[in-house]
Amino acid sequence: MAKVLLGFMGAGKSTIARGLDPDFVDMDVVIEQGIGMPIADFFKVKGEAALRKVESEILDDLLKTDLVISTGGGVVVSSRNRELLKKNADNIYLKADFETLYQRIASDKENQRPLFLNNSKEALAAIFKERQAWYEEVASQVVDVATLSPEEIIEELR
């Protein structure tokens, strides 16, 4: 059974996944390898529906493994993905309030996310609110990461 980390941008999915298992799978990297280009470029050329189809196929395959998986923040947008995730018993929602996440995203100069760059703070808050319900719908465990260090989160999940 896969251990799947879910959450909005800035929740720490990749950081926590790496701490749980150095050989974790970053789903966005797998998608980019599969499509042969950055996700943002594929999204522009082929559209969201095509991206979500590829994402669902990869998610379906990964859920059949025993790997630690860091998902993209939008994995829950697709109803197909939510159905796949509901069949997995170990989905961990790394939850934080929007303001905390927004500050983390804004201060991360290394990883400038297109969703952040192309939306107002208000639009991003609306996306967060919509996705939050979906994360909770598929989560088997919720960890509030707003005030915990990565080390504390990793320790809690072990």
Coordinates of N, CA and C in Angstrom, one line a residue:
M1 N 0.8 -1.2 0.0 CA 0.0 0.0 0.0 C 0.9 1.2 0.0
A2 N 0.6 2.2 -0.9 CA 1.3 3.4 -1.0 C 1.0 4.3 0.2
K3 N 2.0 5.1 0.6 CA 1.8 6.2 1.6 C 1.7 7.5 0.7
V4 N 0.5 8.1 0.7 CA 0.3 9.3 -0.2 C 0.2 10.5 0.6
L5 N 1.1 11.5 0.2 CA 1.0 12.8 0.9 C 0.3 13.8 0.0
L6 N -0.8 14.4 0.6 CA -1.7 15.3 0.0 C -1.6 16.7 0.6
G7 N -1.9 17.7 -0.1 CA -2.0 19.0 0.5 C -1.8 20.1 -0.6
F8 N -2.1 21.3 -0.2 CA -1.9 22.5 -1.0 C -0.5 22.8 -1.2
M9 N -0.2 23.7 -2.2 CA 1.2 24.2 -2.4 C 1.7 24.7 -1.0
G10 N 3.0 24.4 -0.8 CA 3.6 25.0 0.5 C 3.3 24.1 1.7
A11 N 2.6 23.1 1.6 CA 2.3 22.2 2.8 C 3.5 21.4 3.2
G12 N 4.4 21.2 2.3 CA 5.7 20.4 2.6 C 5.6 19.0 2.2
K13 N 4.8 18.7 1.2 CA 4.7 17.3 0.7 C 6.0 16.7 0.3
S14 N 6.8 17.3 -0.5 CA 8.0 16.8 -1.0 C 9.1 16.7 0.2
T15 N 9.1 17.7 1.0 CA 10.0 17.7 2.1 C 9.7 16.5 3.1
I16 N 8.5 16.4 3.4 CA 8.1 15.3 4.3 C 8.3 13.9 3.7
A17 N 7.9 13.8 2.4 CA 8.1 12.5 1.7 C 9.6 12.1 1.7
R18 N 10.5 13.1 1.4 CA 11.9 12.9 1.4 C 12.4 12.4 2.8
G19 N 11.8 13.0 3.8 CA 12.2 12.6 5.2 C 11.7 11.2 5.6
L20 N 10.6 10.8 5.0 CA 10.0 9.5 5.3 C 10.8 8.4 4.5
D21 N 11.2 8.8 3.3 CA 11.9 7.8 2.5 C 12.7 8.5 1.4
P22 N 14.0 8.5 1.5 CA 14.8 9.2 0.5 C 14.5 8.7 -1.0
D23 N 13.9 7.6 -1.1 CA 13.5 7.1 -2.5 C 12.1 7.3 -2.8
F24 N 11.5 8.4 -2.2 CA 10.1 8.7 -2.4 C 9.9 9.0 -3.9
V25 N 8.6 9.0 -4.3 CA 8.2 9.4 -5.7 C 7.6 10.7 -5.7
D26 N 8.1 11.6 -6.4 CA 7.5 12.9 -6.6 C 6.6 12.8 -7.9
M27 N 5.3 12.8 -7.7 CA 4.4 12.5 -8.8 C 4.5 13.5 -9.9
D28 N 4.8 14.8 -9.6 CA 5.0 15.8 -10.7 C 6.2 15.4 -11.6
V29 N 7.3 14.9 -11.0 CA 8.4 14.5 -11.7 C 8.1 13.4 -12.6
V30 N 7.4 12.4 -12.1 CA 7.0 11.2 -12.9 C 6.1 11.7 -14.1
I31 N 5.2 12.6 -13.8 CA 4.3 13.1 -14.9 C 5.2 13.8 -16.0
E32 N 6.1 14.7 -15.5 CA 6.9 15.4 -16.5 C 7.8 14.4 -17.3
Q33 N 8.3 13.4 -16.7 CA 9.1 12.4 -17.5 C 8.2 11.7 -18.5
G34 N 6.9 11.4 -18.1 CA 6.0 10.7 -19.0 C 5.6 11.6 -20.2
I35 N 5.4 12.9 -20.0 CA 4.9 13.7 -21.0 C 6.0 14.4 -21.8
G36 N 7.2 14.3 -21.2 CA 8.4 14.9 -21.9 C 8.5 16.4 -21.9
M37 N 7.9 17.0 -21.0 CA 8.0 18.5 -20.9 C 7.5 18.9 -19.5
P38 N 7.8 20.2 -19.1 CA 7.2 20.7 -17.8 C 5.7 20.6 -17.8
I39 N 5.1 20.4 -16.7 CA 3.7 20.3 -16.5 C 3.0 21.6 -17.0
A40 N 3.6 22.8 -16.7 CA 3.1 24.1 -17.1 C 3.0 24.2 -18.6
D41 N 4.0 23.7 -19.3 CA 4.0 23.8 -20.8 C 2.9 22.8 -21.3
F42 N 2.8 21.6 -20.8 CA 1.8 20.7 -21.2 C 0.4 21.2 -21.0
F43 N 0.2 21.8 -19.9 CA -1.1 22.4 -19.5 C -1.5 23.5 -20.5
K44 N -0.5 24.3 -20.9 CA -0.8 25.4 -21.9 C -1.1 24.8 -23.3
V45 N -0.4 23.8 -23.7 CA -0.6 23.2 -25.0 C -1.8 22.3 -25.1
K46 N -1.9 21.4 -24.2 CA -3.0 20.3 -24.2 C -4.2 20.6 -23.4
G47 N -4.0 21.4 -22.3 CA -5.2 21.8 -21.4 C -5.2 20.9 -20.2
E48 N -6.1 21.3 -19.3 CA -6.2 20.7 -18.0 C -6.7 19.3 -18.1
A49 N -7.7 19.0 -19.0 CA -8.3 17.7 -19.1 C -7.3 16.7 -19.5
A50 N -6.4 17.0 -20.4 CA -5.4 16.1 -20.9 C -4.4 15.8 -19.7
L51 N -4.0 16.9 -19.0 CA -3.1 16.7 -17.9 C -3.7 15.8 -16.8
R52 N -5.0 16.0 -16.5 CA -5.7 15.2 -15.4 C -5.8 13.7 -15.9
K53 N -5.9 13.5 -17.2 CA -6.0 12.1 -17.7 C -4.6 11.4 -17.4
V54 N -3.5 12.1 -17.8 CA -2.2 11.5 -17.6 C -2.0 11.3 -16.1
E55 N -2.3 12.3 -15.3 CA -2.2 12.2 -13.8 C -2.9 11.0 -13.3
S56 N -4.1 10.8 -13.7 CA -4.9 9.7 -13.2 C -4.3 8.3 -13.5
E57 N -3.7 8.2 -14.7 CA -3.1 7.0 -15.1 C -1.8 6.7 -14.3
I58 N -1.1 7.7 -14.0 CA 0.1 7.6 -13.2 C -0.2 7.3 -11.7
L59 N -1.2 8.0 -11.2 CA -1.7 7.8 -9.9 C -2.2 6.4 -9.7
D60 N -2.9 5.9 -10.6 CA -3.4 4.5 -10.6 C -2.3 3.5 -10.4
D61 N -1.2 3.7 -11.2 CA -0.1 2.8 -11.2 C 0.7 2.9 -9.9
L62 N 0.9 4.2 -9.4 CA 1.7 4.4 -8.2 C 0.9 3.8 -6.9
L63 N -0.4 3.9 -6.9 CA -1.1 3.4 -5.8 C -1.0 1.9 -5.6
K64 N -0.5 1.2 -6.6 CA -0.3 -0.3 -6.5 C 1.0 -0.6 -5.9
T65 N 1.8 0.4 -5.6 CA 3.2 0.1 -5.0 C 3.1 0.3 -3.5
D66 N 4.3 0.1 -2.9 CA 4.5 0.4 -1.5 C 5.3 1.7 -1.2
L67 N 5.3 2.6 -2.2 CA 6.2 3.7 -2.1 C 5.5 4.9 -1.4
V68 N 6.4 5.8 -0.9 CA 5.9 7.1 -0.4 C 5.8 8.0 -1.6
I69 N 4.6 8.6 -1.7 CA 4.3 9.4 -2.9 C 4.0 10.9 -2.5
S70 N 4.7 11.8 -3.1 CA 4.3 13.2 -2.9 C 3.5 13.6 -4.1
T71 N 2.3 14.0 -3.9 CA 1.4 14.3 -5.0 C 1.5 15.8 -5.4
G72 N 1.0 16.2 -6.5 CA 0.9 17.6 -6.8 C -0.3 18.1 -6.1
G73 N -0.3 19.4 -5.8 CA -1.4 20.0 -5.0 C -2.8 19.9 -5.7
G74 N -2.8 19.7 -7.0 CA -4.1 19.6 -7.7 C -4.6 18.2 -8.0
V75 N -3.9 17.2 -7.4 CA -4.3 15.8 -7.7 C -5.8 15.6 -7.3
V76 N -6.3 16.3 -6.3 CA -7.7 16.0 -5.9 C -8.7 16.7 -6.7
V77 N -8.3 17.5 -7.7 CA -9.3 18.2 -8.5 C -10.1 17.3 -9.4
S78 N -9.5 16.2 -9.8 CA -10.2 15.2 -10.6 C -11.0 14.2 -9.8
S79 N -12.3 14.1 -10.2 CA -13.1 13.1 -9.4 C -12.6 11.7 -9.6
R80 N -12.0 11.4 -10.7 CA -11.4 10.1 -10.9 C -10.2 9.8 -9.9
N81 N -9.4 10.9 -9.7 CA -8.3 10.7 -8.8 C -8.8 10.6 -7.4
R82 N -9.9 11.3 -7.0 CA -10.4 11.1 -5.7 C -11.0 9.7 -5.5
E83 N -11.6 9.1 -6.5 CA -12.1 7.8 -6.4 C -10.9 6.8 -6.2
L84 N -9.8 7.0 -6.9 CA -8.6 6.2 -6.8 C -8.1 6.3 -5.4
L85 N -8.0 7.5 -4.9 CA -7.4 7.8 -3.6 C -8.2 7.1 -2.5
K86 N -9.5 7.2 -2.6 CA -10.4 6.6 -1.6 C -10.2 5.1 -1.4
K87 N -9.6 4.4 -2.4 CA -9.3 3.0 -2.3 C -8.0 2.7 -1.6
N88 N -7.2 3.8 -1.4 CA -5.9 3.7 -0.8 C -6.1 4.0 0.7
A89 N -5.5 3.1 1.6 CA -5.8 3.3 3.0 C -4.8 4.2 3.7
D90 N -3.8 4.7 3.1 CA -2.8 5.6 3.7 C -2.6 6.9 3.0
N91 N -3.6 7.8 3.1 CA -3.5 9.1 2.5 C -3.4 10.1 3.6
I92 N -2.3 10.9 3.6 CA -2.0 11.8 4.7 C -2.2 13.3 4.1
Y93 N -3.1 14.0 4.7 CA -3.4 15.4 4.3 C -2.5 16.3 5.2
L94 N -1.6 16.9 4.6 CA -0.7 17.9 5.4 C -1.5 19.2 5.3
K95 N -2.1 19.5 6.4 CA -3.1 20.7 6.4 C -2.5 21.9 7.1
A96 N -2.7 23.0 6.6 CA -2.3 24.3 7.2 C -3.3 25.4 6.7
D97 N -3.4 26.4 7.5 CA -4.3 27.5 7.1 C -3.8 28.2 5.9
F98 N -4.6 28.9 5.1 CA -4.3 29.5 3.9 C -3.2 30.6 4.1
E99 N -3.3 31.4 5.1 CA -2.3 32.5 5.3 C -0.9 31.9 5.5
T100 N -0.8 30.8 6.3 CA 0.5 30.2 6.5 C 1.1 29.7 5.1
L101 N 0.3 29.0 4.4 CA 0.7 28.4 3.1 C 1.1 29.6 2.1
Y102 N 0.3 30.6 2.1 CA 0.5 31.7 1.2 C 1.9 32.4 1.5
Q103 N 2.2 32.5 2.8 CA 3.5 33.1 3.2 C 4.7 32.2 2.8
R104 N 4.5 30.9 2.9 CA 5.5 29.9 2.5 C 5.7 30.0 1.0
I105 N 4.6 30.0 0.2 CA 4.7 30.0 -1.2 C 5.4 31.3 -1.7
A106 N 5.0 32.4 -1.1 CA 5.5 33.7 -1.5 C 7.0 33.9 -1.2
S107 N 7.5 33.2 -0.1 CA 8.9 33.4 0.3 C 9.8 32.3 -0.4
D108 N 9.2 31.4 -1.1 CA 10.0 30.3 -1.8 C 10.4 30.8 -3.2
K109 N 11.6 31.5 -3.2 CA 12.1 32.0 -4.5 C 12.6 30.9 -5.4
E110 N 13.0 29.8 -4.9 CA 13.5 28.7 -5.7 C 12.4 28.0 -6.5
N111 N 11.2 27.9 -6.0 CA 10.1 27.2 -6.7 C 9.0 28.2 -6.9
Q112 N 9.0 28.9 -7.9 CA 7.9 29.9 -8.2 C 6.8 29.1 -9.0
R113 N 5.7 28.9 -8.3 CA 4.6 28.1 -8.9 C 3.7 28.9 -9.8
P114 N 3.4 28.4 -11.0 CA 2.6 29.1 -11.9 C 1.2 29.5 -11.3
L115 N 0.6 28.6 -10.5 CA -0.7 28.9 -9.9 C -0.6 30.1 -9.0
F116 N 0.5 30.2 -8.3 CA 0.7 31.4 -7.5 C 1.0 32.6 -8.3
L117 N 1.8 32.5 -9.3 CA 2.2 33.7 -10.1 C 1.1 34.2 -10.9
N118 N 0.1 33.3 -11.3 CA -0.9 33.7 -12.3 C -2.3 34.0 -11.6
N119 N -2.3 34.0 -10.3 CA -3.6 34.3 -9.6 C -3.4 35.3 -8.5
S120 N -4.4 36.1 -8.2 CA -4.4 37.0 -7.1 C -4.5 36.2 -5.8
K121 N -4.2 36.8 -4.7 CA -4.3 36.2 -3.4 C -5.7 35.7 -3.2
E122 N -6.7 36.5 -3.6 CA -8.1 36.1 -3.4 C -8.5 34.9 -4.2
A123 N -8.0 34.9 -5.5 CA -8.3 33.7 -6.4 C -7.6 32.4 -5.8
L124 N -6.4 32.6 -5.3 CA -5.7 31.5 -4.7 C -6.4 30.9 -3.5
A125 N -6.9 31.9 -2.7 CA -7.7 31.5 -1.5 C -8.9 30.7 -1.9
A126 N -9.6 31.1 -3.0 CA -10.8 30.3 -3.4 C -10.4 28.9 -3.9
I127 N -9.3 28.8 -4.6 CA -8.8 27.5 -5.0 C -8.5 26.6 -3.8
F128 N -7.8 27.2 -2.8 CA -7.5 26.5 -1.6 C -8.7 26.0 -0.9
K129 N -9.7 26.8 -0.8 CA -10.9 26.5 -0.1 C -11.6 25.3 -0.8
E130 N -11.7 25.3 -2.1 CA -12.3 24.3 -2.8 C -11.6 22.9 -2.6
R131 N -10.3 23.0 -2.8 CA -9.4 21.8 -2.7 C -9.4 21.2 -1.2
Q132 N -9.5 22.1 -0.2 CA -9.5 21.7 1.1 C -10.5 20.6 1.4
A133 N -11.7 20.8 1.0 CA -12.8 19.8 1.2 C -12.4 18.5 0.5
W134 N -11.8 18.5 -0.7 CA -11.4 17.3 -1.4 C -10.3 16.6 -0.7
Y135 N -9.3 17.3 -0.1 CA -8.2 16.7 0.6 C -8.8 15.9 1.8
E136 N -9.7 16.6 2.5 CA -10.4 15.9 3.7 C -11.2 14.7 3.3
E137 N -11.8 14.8 2.1 CA -12.7 13.7 1.6 C -11.9 12.4 1.4
V138 N -10.7 12.5 1.0 CA -9.9 11.3 0.7 C -8.8 11.0 1.7
A139 N -8.6 11.8 2.7 CA -7.6 11.6 3.7 C -8.0 10.5 4.7
S140 N -7.0 9.7 5.0 CA -7.2 8.7 6.1 C -6.6 9.3 7.4
Q141 N -5.7 10.3 7.2 CA -5.1 11.0 8.4 C -4.9 12.4 8.0
V142 N -5.1 13.3 9.0 CA -4.9 14.7 8.8 C -3.8 15.2 9.8
V143 N -2.8 15.9 9.3 CA -1.7 16.4 10.2 C -1.7 17.9 10.0
D144 N -1.9 18.6 11.1 CA -1.8 20.1 11.0 C -0.3 20.5 11.0
V145 N 0.1 21.0 9.9 CA 1.6 21.3 9.7 C 1.9 22.8 9.9
A146 N 0.9 23.6 10.2 CA 1.1 25.0 10.3 C 2.2 25.4 11.3
T147 N 2.3 24.7 12.5 CA 3.2 25.1 13.5 C 4.3 24.0 13.8
L148 N 4.3 22.9 13.0 CA 5.3 21.9 13.3 C 6.4 22.0 12.3
S149 N 7.6 21.6 12.8 CA 8.8 21.6 11.9 C 8.7 20.3 11.0
P150 N 9.4 20.3 9.9 CA 9.4 19.0 9.1 C 9.8 17.8 10.0
E151 N 10.8 18.0 10.8 CA 11.2 16.9 11.7 C 10.1 16.4 12.6
E152 N 9.4 17.3 13.2 CA 8.2 16.9 14.0 C 7.2 16.2 13.2
I153 N 6.9 16.6 12.0 CA 5.9 16.0 11.2 C 6.3 14.6 10.8
I154 N 7.6 14.4 10.4 CA 8.1 13.1 10.0 C 8.0 12.2 11.2
E155 N 8.4 12.7 12.4 CA 8.4 11.8 13.6 C 6.9 11.4 13.9
E156 N 6.0 12.3 13.7 CA 4.6 11.9 14.0 C 4.1 10.9 13.0
L157 N 4.5 10.9 11.8 CA 4.1 10.0 10.7 C 4.8 8.6 10.8
R158 N 5.9 8.6 11.5 CA 6.6 7.3 11.6 C 5.9 6.5 12.6

